Coordinates of C-alpha atoms and ligand atoms in Angstrom, one line a residue:
M1 CA -24.3 -8.0 14.6
N2 CA -24.3 -5.5 11.8
V3 CA -20.7 -4.3 11.1
L4 CA -20.2 -1.2 9.1
L5 CA -16.7 -0.7 7.6
I6 CA -15.6 2.7 6.1
Q7 CA -12.8 3.7 3.8
P8 CA -12.2 7.4 4.4
F9 CA -11.4 9.9 1.7
G10 CA -8.8 12.5 2.8
N11 CA -7.5 15.6 1.1
E12 CA -4.2 13.8 0.2
S13 CA -5.7 10.4 -0.8
N14 CA -6.2 11.0 -4.5
N15 CA -6.4 7.4 -5.5
N16 CA -9.4 5.1 -5.8
Y17 CA -7.6 1.9 -4.9
P18 CA -10.2 -0.7 -3.7
P19 CA -10.3 -1.0 0.2
M20 CA -8.4 -4.3 0.2
G21 CA -8.1 -4.4 4.0
L22 CA -11.9 -4.0 4.5
L23 CA -12.6 -6.5 1.7
Y24 CA -10.4 -9.1 3.4
I25 CA -11.7 -8.7 6.9
S26 CA -15.3 -8.8 5.6
A27 CA -14.7 -12.0 3.7
Y28 CA -13.1 -13.5 6.8
L29 CA -15.9 -12.3 9.0
R30 CA -18.5 -14.0 6.8
K31 CA -16.5 -17.3 6.9
Y32 CA -15.7 -17.4 10.6
S33 CA -18.7 -15.6 12.3
Q34 CA -22.3 -14.7 11.9
H35 CA -21.7 -10.9 11.7
I36 CA -23.0 -9.0 8.7
P37 CA -20.4 -6.7 7.1
K38 CA -21.2 -3.7 5.0
I39 CA -18.6 -1.5 3.3
I40 CA -18.8 2.2 2.4
D41 CA -15.9 3.5 0.4
L42 CA -15.9 7.3 0.3
R43 CA -12.8 7.4 -1.8
A44 CA -14.4 5.4 -4.7
D45 CA -16.9 8.2 -5.5
R46 CA -15.3 11.1 -3.6
S47 CA -18.4 11.2 -1.4
R48 CA -18.8 12.7 2.1
I49 CA -19.9 10.8 5.2
E50 CA -22.9 13.2 5.4
D51 CA -24.1 11.7 2.1
H52 CA -24.4 8.3 3.7
L53 CA -25.9 9.1 7.1
D54 CA -29.5 7.8 6.3
E55 CA -28.1 4.6 4.9
I56 CA -25.9 4.1 8.0
I57 CA -28.8 4.7 10.4
Q58 CA -31.0 2.3 8.4
F59 CA -28.2 -0.4 8.6
N60 CA -28.2 0.1 12.3
P61 CA -24.6 -1.1 12.9
G62 CA -23.5 -2.4 16.3
V63 CA -19.9 -1.7 15.3
I64 CA -18.4 0.9 12.9
G65 CA -14.9 0.2 11.7
L66 CA -12.5 2.5 9.8
T67 CA -9.4 1.8 7.8
G68 CA -6.9 4.4 6.5
M69 CA -3.3 5.4 5.7
S70 CA -1.7 8.2 7.7
I71 CA -2.4 10.7 4.9
E72 CA -6.1 10.0 5.7
W73 CA -5.8 10.8 9.4
S74 CA -7.9 14.0 9.5
A75 CA -10.7 12.1 7.6
I76 CA -10.5 9.2 10.1
K77 CA -10.9 11.8 12.9
Y78 CA -13.7 13.7 11.2
I79 CA -15.8 10.7 10.3
T80 CA -15.6 9.0 13.7
T81 CA -16.5 12.3 15.5
Y82 CA -19.3 13.1 13.0
L83 CA -20.9 9.6 13.3
K84 CA -20.4 9.4 17.1
A85 CA -22.7 12.4 17.5
R86 CA -25.4 10.9 15.2
V87 CA -25.6 7.1 15.8
N88 CA -26.9 5.5 19.0
D89 CA -24.6 5.5 21.9
N90 CA -24.1 1.7 22.0
V91 CA -22.2 1.8 18.6
V92 CA -18.6 0.7 19.2
F93 CA -16.0 2.4 17.0
I94 CA -13.0 0.3 15.9
A95 CA -10.0 1.4 13.7
G96 CA -7.4 -0.7 11.8
G97 CA -5.0 -0.4 8.9
P98 CA -1.6 1.3 8.4
H99 CA -2.3 4.6 10.3
S100 CA -4.1 3.2 13.4
T101 CA -1.6 0.3 13.7
I102 CA 1.3 2.7 14.2
F103 CA -0.5 5.6 15.8
S104 CA -2.9 3.6 18.0
K105 CA -2.5 5.9 21.0
M106 CA -3.1 9.0 18.9
V107 CA -6.3 7.4 17.4
L108 CA -7.6 6.3 20.8
Q109 CA -6.9 9.6 22.5
H110 CA -8.2 11.9 19.7
T111 CA -11.3 10.1 18.3
P112 CA -14.3 8.2 19.7
V113 CA -12.5 5.0 18.6
K114 CA -12.7 2.4 21.5
Y115 CA -10.5 -0.3 20.0
V116 CA -7.6 -0.3 17.5
V117 CA -6.9 -3.6 15.7
R118 CA -3.1 -3.5 15.0
G119 CA -1.6 -5.1 11.9
E120 CA -3.1 -8.2 10.3
G121 CA -6.7 -7.8 11.4
E122 CA -8.8 -10.9 10.5
V123 CA -8.5 -13.0 13.6
S124 CA -8.2 -10.2 16.1
F125 CA -11.4 -8.6 14.7
V126 CA -13.5 -11.7 14.9
E127 CA -12.4 -12.3 18.5
L128 CA -13.0 -8.6 19.5
L129 CA -16.5 -8.6 18.0
K130 CA -17.3 -11.7 20.0
C131 CA -16.3 -9.8 23.2
I132 CA -18.3 -6.8 22.2
Q133 CA -21.4 -8.8 21.4
E134 CA -21.2 -10.8 24.6
K135 CA -20.3 -7.7 26.6
Q136 CA -17.1 -9.4 27.7
S137 CA -13.7 -7.7 28.5
A138 CA -11.3 -7.6 25.6
A139 CA -8.3 -7.7 27.9
D140 CA -7.2 -11.1 26.5
V141 CA -7.7 -10.3 22.8
K142 CA -4.2 -10.3 21.2
G143 CA -3.3 -7.7 18.6
I144 CA -5.5 -4.8 19.9
S145 CA -5.1 -1.6 21.8
Y146 CA -7.8 0.2 23.7
L147 CA -8.7 2.8 26.2
S148 CA -9.2 1.1 29.7
D149 CA -11.8 2.4 32.1
N150 CA -9.5 5.0 33.6
D151 CA -8.7 6.2 30.0
T152 CA -5.2 4.8 29.9
V153 CA -4.2 3.2 26.6
R154 CA -3.7 -0.5 26.9
H155 CA -1.7 -2.4 24.2
N156 CA -2.4 -6.1 24.3
D157 CA 0.3 -8.5 23.1
N158 CA 0.9 -8.8 19.4
R159 CA -0.9 -11.6 17.6
D160 CA 1.0 -14.2 15.7
S161 CA 0.4 -13.9 11.9
I162 CA -2.0 -16.3 10.3
A163 CA 0.1 -19.3 9.4
D164 CA -1.7 -20.5 6.3
I165 CA -3.1 -17.6 4.4
N166 CA -4.9 -19.9 2.0
D167 CA -7.4 -20.1 4.8
I168 CA -8.4 -16.4 4.1
P169 CA -11.2 -16.2 1.6
F170 CA -11.0 -14.0 -1.5
P171 CA -11.7 -10.3 -0.9
A172 CA -15.5 -9.8 -0.6
Y173 CA -15.9 -7.8 -3.8
D174 CA -19.6 -8.3 -3.7
L175 CA -19.8 -5.8 -0.9
I176 CA -18.6 -2.9 -3.2
D177 CA -19.8 -1.8 -6.7
V178 CA -16.7 -3.0 -8.6
E179 CA -17.9 -1.3 -11.8
K180 CA -17.4 2.0 -10.0
Y181 CA -13.7 1.3 -9.8
F182 CA -13.5 0.5 -13.5
L183 CA -14.8 4.0 -14.4
N184 CA -11.4 5.7 -13.9
P185 CA -9.0 3.5 -12.0
H186 CA -5.9 5.2 -10.6
F187 CA -4.5 2.8 -8.2
H188 CA -0.8 2.2 -7.9
G189 CA 1.6 3.8 -10.2
N190 CA -1.5 5.0 -12.0
L191 CA -0.6 3.3 -15.2
N192 CA -3.0 0.6 -16.4
T193 CA -3.6 -1.0 -19.8
S194 CA -7.3 -1.5 -19.2
K195 CA -10.0 0.1 -17.0
R196 CA -11.1 -3.4 -15.8
V197 CA -8.1 -3.7 -13.4
L198 CA -8.0 -5.0 -9.8
P199 CA -5.2 -5.5 -7.3
L200 CA -4.2 -9.0 -6.1
I201 CA -2.1 -10.1 -3.2
S202 CA -0.5 -13.6 -3.4
S203 CA 1.5 -13.4 -0.1
R204 CA 2.0 -11.6 3.1
G205 CA 5.1 -10.5 4.9
C206 CA 8.7 -9.7 3.9
P207 CA 11.8 -11.2 5.6
F208 CA 13.9 -8.1 4.8
R209 CA 14.2 -5.3 7.4
C210 CA 14.4 -2.1 5.4
K211 CA 14.5 0.5 8.2
F212 CA 11.9 2.8 6.7
C213 CA 9.2 0.2 6.1
H214 CA 6.2 -0.6 8.2
H215 CA 6.4 -4.4 7.6
S216 CA 2.6 -4.4 7.8
F217 CA 2.4 -8.1 7.7
G218 CA 5.6 -9.1 9.6
H219 CA 8.8 -10.7 8.5
K220 CA 7.5 -14.2 8.0
F221 CA 6.9 -14.7 4.2
R222 CA 3.5 -16.5 4.0
A223 CA 2.4 -17.5 0.5
R224 CA -0.8 -18.5 -1.1
S225 CA -0.5 -21.7 -3.2
A226 CA -0.4 -21.3 -7.0
D227 CA -3.8 -23.1 -7.1
N228 CA -5.4 -20.7 -4.6
F229 CA -4.0 -17.6 -6.4
I230 CA -4.9 -18.8 -9.9
A231 CA -8.4 -19.6 -8.6
E232 CA -8.8 -16.0 -7.6
I233 CA -7.7 -14.8 -11.1
D234 CA -10.1 -17.3 -12.6
F235 CA -12.9 -16.0 -10.5
L236 CA -12.2 -12.3 -11.2
V237 CA -11.9 -12.9 -15.0
K238 CA -15.2 -14.9 -15.0
K239 CA -17.1 -12.6 -12.6
Y240 CA -15.8 -9.1 -13.4
S241 CA -14.2 -9.7 -16.9
I242 CA -11.0 -8.1 -15.6
R243 CA -8.4 -7.4 -18.2
E244 CA -5.5 -6.5 -15.9
I245 CA -4.2 -7.4 -12.4
Q246 CA -1.8 -5.3 -10.3
I247 CA 0.1 -7.5 -7.8
E248 CA 0.6 -5.7 -4.5
D249 CA 2.7 -8.2 -2.6
D250 CA 5.7 -6.8 -0.5
A251 CA 7.9 -9.7 -1.7
F252 CA 6.1 -11.7 -4.4
N253 CA 9.2 -13.6 -5.7
M254 CA 10.6 -14.6 -2.3
D255 CA 9.9 -18.2 -3.4
I256 CA 11.2 -18.3 -6.9
D257 CA 9.7 -21.7 -7.8
R258 CA 6.2 -20.6 -6.6
A259 CA 6.5 -17.4 -8.6
K260 CA 7.4 -19.4 -11.8
L261 CA 4.7 -21.9 -11.2
I262 CA 2.1 -19.1 -10.9
F263 CA 3.2 -17.6 -14.2
K264 CA 3.3 -21.0 -15.9
R265 CA -0.3 -21.4 -14.7
I266 CA -1.4 -17.9 -16.0
I267 CA 0.1 -18.8 -19.4
S268 CA -1.6 -22.2 -19.6
G269 CA -4.8 -20.7 -18.3
K270 CA -4.9 -18.4 -21.4
Y271 CA -6.5 -15.5 -19.3
D272 CA -5.3 -12.9 -21.8
I273 CA -4.8 -10.4 -19.0
K274 CA -2.1 -7.8 -18.5
I275 CA -0.1 -7.8 -15.3
A276 CA 1.8 -5.1 -13.3
F277 CA 4.0 -5.6 -10.2
A278 CA 2.9 -2.3 -8.7
N279 CA 4.4 -2.5 -5.3
G280 CA 7.8 -3.7 -6.4
I281 CA 9.4 -7.1 -6.8
R282 CA 12.8 -8.3 -5.5
G283 CA 15.2 -7.5 -8.4
D284 CA 17.8 -9.8 -7.0
R285 CA 15.5 -12.9 -7.3
I286 CA 14.9 -12.8 -11.0
D287 CA 16.5 -15.0 -13.7
D288 CA 16.1 -15.3 -17.5
E289 CA 13.4 -18.0 -17.2
M290 CA 11.3 -15.7 -15.0
V291 CA 11.7 -12.8 -17.4
D292 CA 10.5 -15.1 -20.2
L293 CA 7.5 -16.3 -18.2
F294 CA 6.6 -12.7 -17.3
K295 CA 6.7 -11.7 -20.9
K296 CA 4.6 -14.6 -22.1
A297 CA 2.1 -14.2 -19.3
G298 CA 1.4 -10.5 -20.1
V299 CA 3.5 -8.6 -17.6
Y300 CA 3.9 -5.1 -19.0
R301 CA 5.2 -3.2 -16.0
I302 CA 7.5 -3.9 -13.0
H303 CA 8.4 -1.7 -10.1
F304 CA 11.6 -2.1 -8.2
G305 CA 12.2 -0.9 -4.6
I306 CA 15.8 0.3 -5.2
E307 CA 15.4 3.2 -2.7
T308 CA 19.2 3.9 -2.8
S309 CA 22.0 2.7 -5.0
V310 CA 24.7 4.0 -2.7
A311 CA 26.5 1.2 -0.9
R312 CA 27.1 3.1 2.4
V313 CA 23.5 4.2 2.6
R314 CA 22.1 0.8 1.6
K315 CA 24.0 -0.7 4.6
L316 CA 22.7 2.1 6.9
V317 CA 19.1 1.4 5.8
D318 CA 19.5 -2.4 6.0
K319 CA 18.4 -2.6 2.3
E320 CA 20.2 -5.8 1.5
Y321 CA 20.4 -6.7 -2.2
D322 CA 23.1 -7.4 -4.9
M323 CA 23.1 -4.3 -7.1
N324 CA 24.6 -6.3 -10.0
K325 CA 21.7 -8.7 -9.9
V326 CA 19.2 -5.9 -9.8
N327 CA 20.8 -4.0 -12.7
A328 CA 20.9 -7.3 -14.7
A329 CA 17.2 -7.8 -14.0
I330 CA 16.3 -4.3 -15.0
N331 CA 18.3 -4.6 -18.2
A332 CA 16.8 -8.0 -19.1
I333 CA 13.3 -6.8 -18.4
N334 CA 13.7 -3.6 -20.3
K335 CA 15.2 -5.6 -23.2
A336 CA 12.1 -7.8 -23.1
G337 CA 10.0 -4.6 -23.7
I338 CA 8.5 -4.5 -20.2
S339 CA 8.2 -1.0 -18.6
T340 CA 10.3 -0.6 -15.5
H341 CA 9.9 1.8 -12.6
G342 CA 12.3 2.6 -9.7
F343 CA 11.2 3.7 -6.2
F344 CA 13.9 5.9 -4.7
I345 CA 14.1 7.6 -1.3
I346 CA 16.3 10.6 -0.5
G347 CA 17.0 12.2 2.9
F348 CA 18.2 9.2 4.8
P349 CA 19.9 9.9 8.2
T350 CA 23.5 11.2 7.6
E351 CA 23.0 11.1 3.8
S352 CA 25.1 13.8 2.1
E353 CA 24.2 15.9 -1.0
E354 CA 27.0 14.1 -2.8
E355 CA 25.4 10.7 -2.1
I356 CA 22.0 11.9 -3.2
R357 CA 23.5 13.1 -6.4
M358 CA 25.3 9.8 -6.9
D359 CA 21.9 8.1 -6.5
I360 CA 20.3 10.4 -9.0
D361 CA 23.1 9.8 -11.5
Y362 CA 22.6 6.0 -11.0
A363 CA 18.9 6.4 -11.7
V364 CA 19.4 8.6 -14.8
K365 CA 22.0 6.2 -16.3
S366 CA 19.9 3.1 -15.4
K367 CA 17.6 1.3 -17.9
L368 CA 14.6 2.3 -15.8
A369 CA 11.8 3.8 -17.8
T370 CA 10.2 5.7 -14.9
A371 CA 11.0 6.5 -11.3
N372 CA 9.9 8.5 -8.3
F373 CA 12.1 10.1 -5.7
S374 CA 10.3 10.1 -2.3
I375 CA 11.6 11.9 0.8
L376 CA 12.1 9.7 3.8
K377 CA 9.5 9.8 6.6
I378 CA 10.3 8.3 10.0
F379 CA 7.2 6.6 11.1
P380 CA 6.8 5.0 14.5
G381 CA 6.6 1.2 14.3
T382 CA 9.5 1.1 11.7
P383 CA 13.1 0.3 12.6
F384 CA 14.1 3.9 12.0
G385 CA 11.2 4.9 14.2
D386 CA 12.7 2.8 17.0
E387 CA 16.2 4.1 16.3
Y388 CA 15.1 7.7 16.3
P389 CA 12.2 7.8 18.8
D390 CA 12.2 11.6 19.0
Q391 CA 12.2 12.1 15.3
H392 CA 8.9 10.6 14.4
V393 CA 7.1 12.6 11.6
P394 CA 5.3 15.4 13.5
Y395 CA 1.7 16.0 12.4
S396 CA 0.5 19.4 11.3
D397 CA -1.7 18.3 8.4
D398 CA -2.1 15.1 6.3
F399 CA 0.6 16.2 3.9
S400 CA 3.1 15.8 6.8
F401 CA 2.8 12.0 6.2
S402 CA 3.3 12.2 2.5
Y403 CA 6.6 11.1 1.0
D404 CA 6.8 14.5 -0.6
S405 CA 7.0 16.5 2.6
T406 CA 10.2 17.3 4.4
R407 CA 8.7 16.9 7.9
T408 CA 11.5 14.5 9.0
N409 CA 15.0 15.2 7.7
L410 CA 18.1 13.7 9.4
S411 CA 20.2 14.0 6.3
L412 CA 23.2 16.4 6.0
V413 CA 21.0 18.5 3.5
S414 CA 18.6 21.3 4.5
N415 CA 14.8 20.9 3.8
D416 CA 14.9 23.4 1.0
R417 CA 17.9 21.7 -0.6
L418 CA 16.3 18.3 -0.2
K419 CA 13.1 19.6 -2.0
K420 CA 15.3 21.1 -4.7
L421 CA 17.2 17.8 -5.1
Q422 CA 13.8 15.9 -5.4
R423 CA 12.8 18.3 -8.3
H424 CA 16.3 18.1 -9.8
A425 CA 16.1 14.3 -9.8
A426 CA 12.7 14.3 -11.6
I427 CA 13.9 16.8 -14.2
K428 CA 17.3 15.1 -14.8
F429 CA 15.6 11.6 -14.9
Y430 CA 12.7 12.4 -17.2
F431 CA 14.1 15.1 -19.5
Y432 CA 16.7 12.7 -20.8
P433 CA 16.3 11.8 -24.6
K434 CA 17.2 8.1 -24.2
R435 CA 14.6 7.8 -21.4
I436 CA 11.9 9.4 -23.5
A437 CA 12.6 6.9 -26.3
R438 CA 12.6 4.0 -23.7
I439 CA 9.3 5.2 -22.2
I440 CA 7.7 5.3 -25.7
R441 CA 9.1 1.9 -26.6
T442 CA 8.1 0.1 -23.4
S443 CA 4.9 1.8 -22.3
P444 CA 1.6 0.0 -23.1
S445 CA 0.0 3.4 -23.8
V446 CA 2.2 6.3 -24.8
V447 CA -0.7 8.6 -24.3
G448 CA -1.3 7.2 -20.9
I449 CA 2.2 7.7 -19.8
F450 CA 2.5 11.2 -21.1
T451 CA -0.9 12.3 -19.8
K452 CA -0.7 10.5 -16.4
N453 CA 2.9 9.8 -15.5
F454 CA 4.3 13.1 -16.9
A455 CA 1.4 14.9 -15.2
M456 CA 2.5 13.4 -11.9
V457 CA 6.1 14.4 -12.6
L458 CA 5.2 17.9 -13.6
G459 CA 3.0 18.2 -10.5
L460 CA 6.0 17.3 -8.4
I461 CA 8.4 19.7 -10.3
L462 CA 5.9 22.6 -10.2
H463 CA 4.1 22.1 -6.9
G464 CA 6.4 19.8 -4.9
K465 CA 3.6 17.2 -4.6
T466 CA 3.0 13.8 -6.3
K467 CA -0.6 13.6 -7.4
Y468 CA -1.4 9.8 -7.7
Ligands
B12_1 C1 -1.5 -0.4 -2.6 C2 -0.7 0.6 -1.8 C3 -0.9 1.9 -2.0 C4 -2.0 2.4 -2.9 C5 -3.3 2.7 -2.2 C6 -3.3 2.1 -0.7 C7 -4.5 2.4 0.1 N1 -4.7 1.5 1.1 O1 -5.2 3.2 -0.1 C8 -1.4 3.8 -3.4 C9 -0.5 3.6 -4.6 C10 -2.4 4.9 -3.7 C11 -0.5 4.1 -2.2 C12 0.0 5.3 -2.0 C13 0.8 5.6 -0.9 N2 1.2 4.8 0.0 CO1 1.0 2.9 -0.1 N3 0.8 1.0 0.0 C14 0.1 0.2 -0.7 C15 0.4 -1.3 -0.3 C16 1.6 -1.8 -1.2 C17 -0.6 -2.4 -0.4 C18 -2.0 -2.0 0.4 C19 -2.8 -3.2 0.5 O2 -3.7 -3.5 -0.3 N4 -2.5 -4.0 1.6 C20 -3.2 -5.3 1.8 C21 -4.4 -5.1 2.7 C22 -5.1 -6.4 2.9 O3 -3.7 -4.7 4.0 P1 -4.3 -3.6 5.0 O4 -5.0 -2.5 4.2 O5 -3.2 -3.2 5.8 O6 -5.4 -4.4 5.8 C23 -5.2 -5.3 6.8 C24 -4.9 -4.8 8.2 O7 -4.2 -3.5 8.2 C25 -6.2 -4.8 8.9 N5 -7.1 -3.7 8.6 C26 -7.0 -2.7 7.7 N6 -8.1 -1.8 7.8 C27 -8.8 -2.3 8.9 C28 -10.0 -1.8 9.5 C29 -10.5 -2.4 10.6 C30 -11.8 -1.9 11.2 C31 -9.9 -3.6 11.1 C32 -10.5 -4.3 12.3 C33 -8.7 -4.1 10.5 C34 -8.2 -3.4 9.4 O8 -6.8 -6.0 8.3 C35 -6.5 -6.1 7.0 C36 -6.3 -7.6 6.7 O9 -5.3 -8.2 7.6 C37 0.9 -1.0 1.2 C38 1.9 -2.1 1.8 C39 1.1 -3.3 2.4 N7 1.8 -4.4 2.4 O10 0.0 -3.2 2.9 C40 1.5 0.4 1.1 C41 1.3 1.3 2.3 C42 -0.1 1.3 2.8 N8 1.5 2.7 1.7 C43 2.2 3.5 2.4 C44 2.4 4.9 2.1 C45 3.3 5.6 3.1 C46 2.0 5.5 0.9 C47 2.1 6.9 0.5 C48 1.6 7.9 1.6 C49 3.6 7.2 0.1 C50 3.8 8.6 -0.5 N9 4.2 8.5 -1.7 O11 3.5 9.6 0.1 C51 1.3 7.1 -0.7 C52 0.1 8.0 -0.6 C53 -0.3 8.5 -1.9 C54 -1.6 9.3 -1.9 N10 -1.4 10.6 -1.8 O12 -2.6 8.8 -2.1 C55 2.5 2.9 3.8 C56 1.4 3.3 4.8 C57 2.0 4.1 5.9 C58 1.0 4.8 6.7 N11 1.3 5.0 7.9 O13 0.0 5.3 6.2 C59 2.4 1.3 3.4 C60 2.0 0.5 4.6 C61 3.8 0.9 2.9 C62 4.9 0.6 3.9 N12 5.2 -0.6 4.0 O14 5.3 1.4 4.6 N13 -0.2 3.0 -1.5

């Protein structure tokens, strides 16, 4: 069966991060089925679905699948409704990815989507396509939700995670025009040393239970072997001459020995690439040997998910880590000349203005080079979402789902005050002489950081929105 997979482009999604979810399920599809995948990424070239209609009709898909974050919800709705009216009636619409996983009912009731694949999608998708092709019921396919004949929403049992992720083939980059992403890459943290940059994922899952997080890949940490991961770097360097990788794991250094082995292999492989930990790394699982390996291997930027430095709030959020170890890691990495970034969240339930200010002071005085201060969103499917079932972020527009909106606020601070504190945090953090000197010293491209990162900060200060 021809399977068309679409990455939507929404008003709020101003990045051109490659559609990793679609690239992985396509590769898996090709390895474990006869189906023929095709990917259309509207975000990569800011194109409209209307621009691709002829191409879609010609491909004649049996299934059309969409991915997307919540900030891309209106685009998911528009694209599925637009195509439903123009492709033949037998086409089955399927959705997956962060938004559809946590808002499966909303997606099934407000779009022509017949099935939602929740969470890790590879195995569920292959099984579901088999049912669709053989016109069998999908009632026993784990990990999916769908509209039953009487239009009630059915959620089949969750699927166990893939035990050995070394079984999953490398992302199917041949299904996209990779050169297009090298034109003006702005992925994660929008800071890159080269335009020939791609994201890599060396593990899935995170054992920690931070209450605001989706835990997209569950709590079991499943790691690719160093051989498997290095083979992908080798492939991307040889095939696409990449000069930089951005590691997107949720918990890359859970297994410290594996992490060190990977970096020893990158060093011995002489790949001459730059590396960023764009989605954060566990600051409490870093030692001097790891910092040394990072430096030698070309790591130039590391993000830390600090979220809050205030002990009472960290406990409340189940954000377990030893702050002394995290501070020691930030200091050592900064001393090694590697640029550091801190993710902070303000507006936690019962959080006071005083606690938010304590957190801002911590950030300002820290050795971090850059930071961003997001405002908590309570999404369904997160521990906070279970704890506050009637406080899920209400939808009025895609910005509602952005970490810059104040659509959910259970803190002791008013929405306006919270927004003012977010601006105050950015101003106090960035307009601090020592920080400016640190940014200049540790940034791979001073021009880049002032044009891109400061533009992001100014956008937040002036317009209350972080433009990625
Ligand atoms: C890289 C990243 C980014 C990138 C781009 C992400 C993107 N997809 O476009 C950037 C930096 C731009 C980004 C920004 C934001 N992000 Co972000 N990001 C990530 C991160 C760390 C990795 C994404 C990734 O590559 N995952 C790996 C791929 C393989 O996973 P996947 O896409 O989920 O695909 C799998 C399944 O979902 C499924 N699947 C996916 N699509 C489909 C489609 C079909 C048809 C099927 C069958 C299956 C299927 O199969 C795939 C393989 O198993 C994730 C965390 C995570 N671990 O995923 C957060 C995450 C996606 N981000 C999140 C959020 C909230 C944001 C922000 C909105 C936060 C903010 N500041 O406001 C911003 C938005 C910024 C903006 N305005 O553009 C949330 C999403 C929540 C939601 N409901 O949308 C996540 C899940 C983080 C979290 N743990 O809570 N992010």
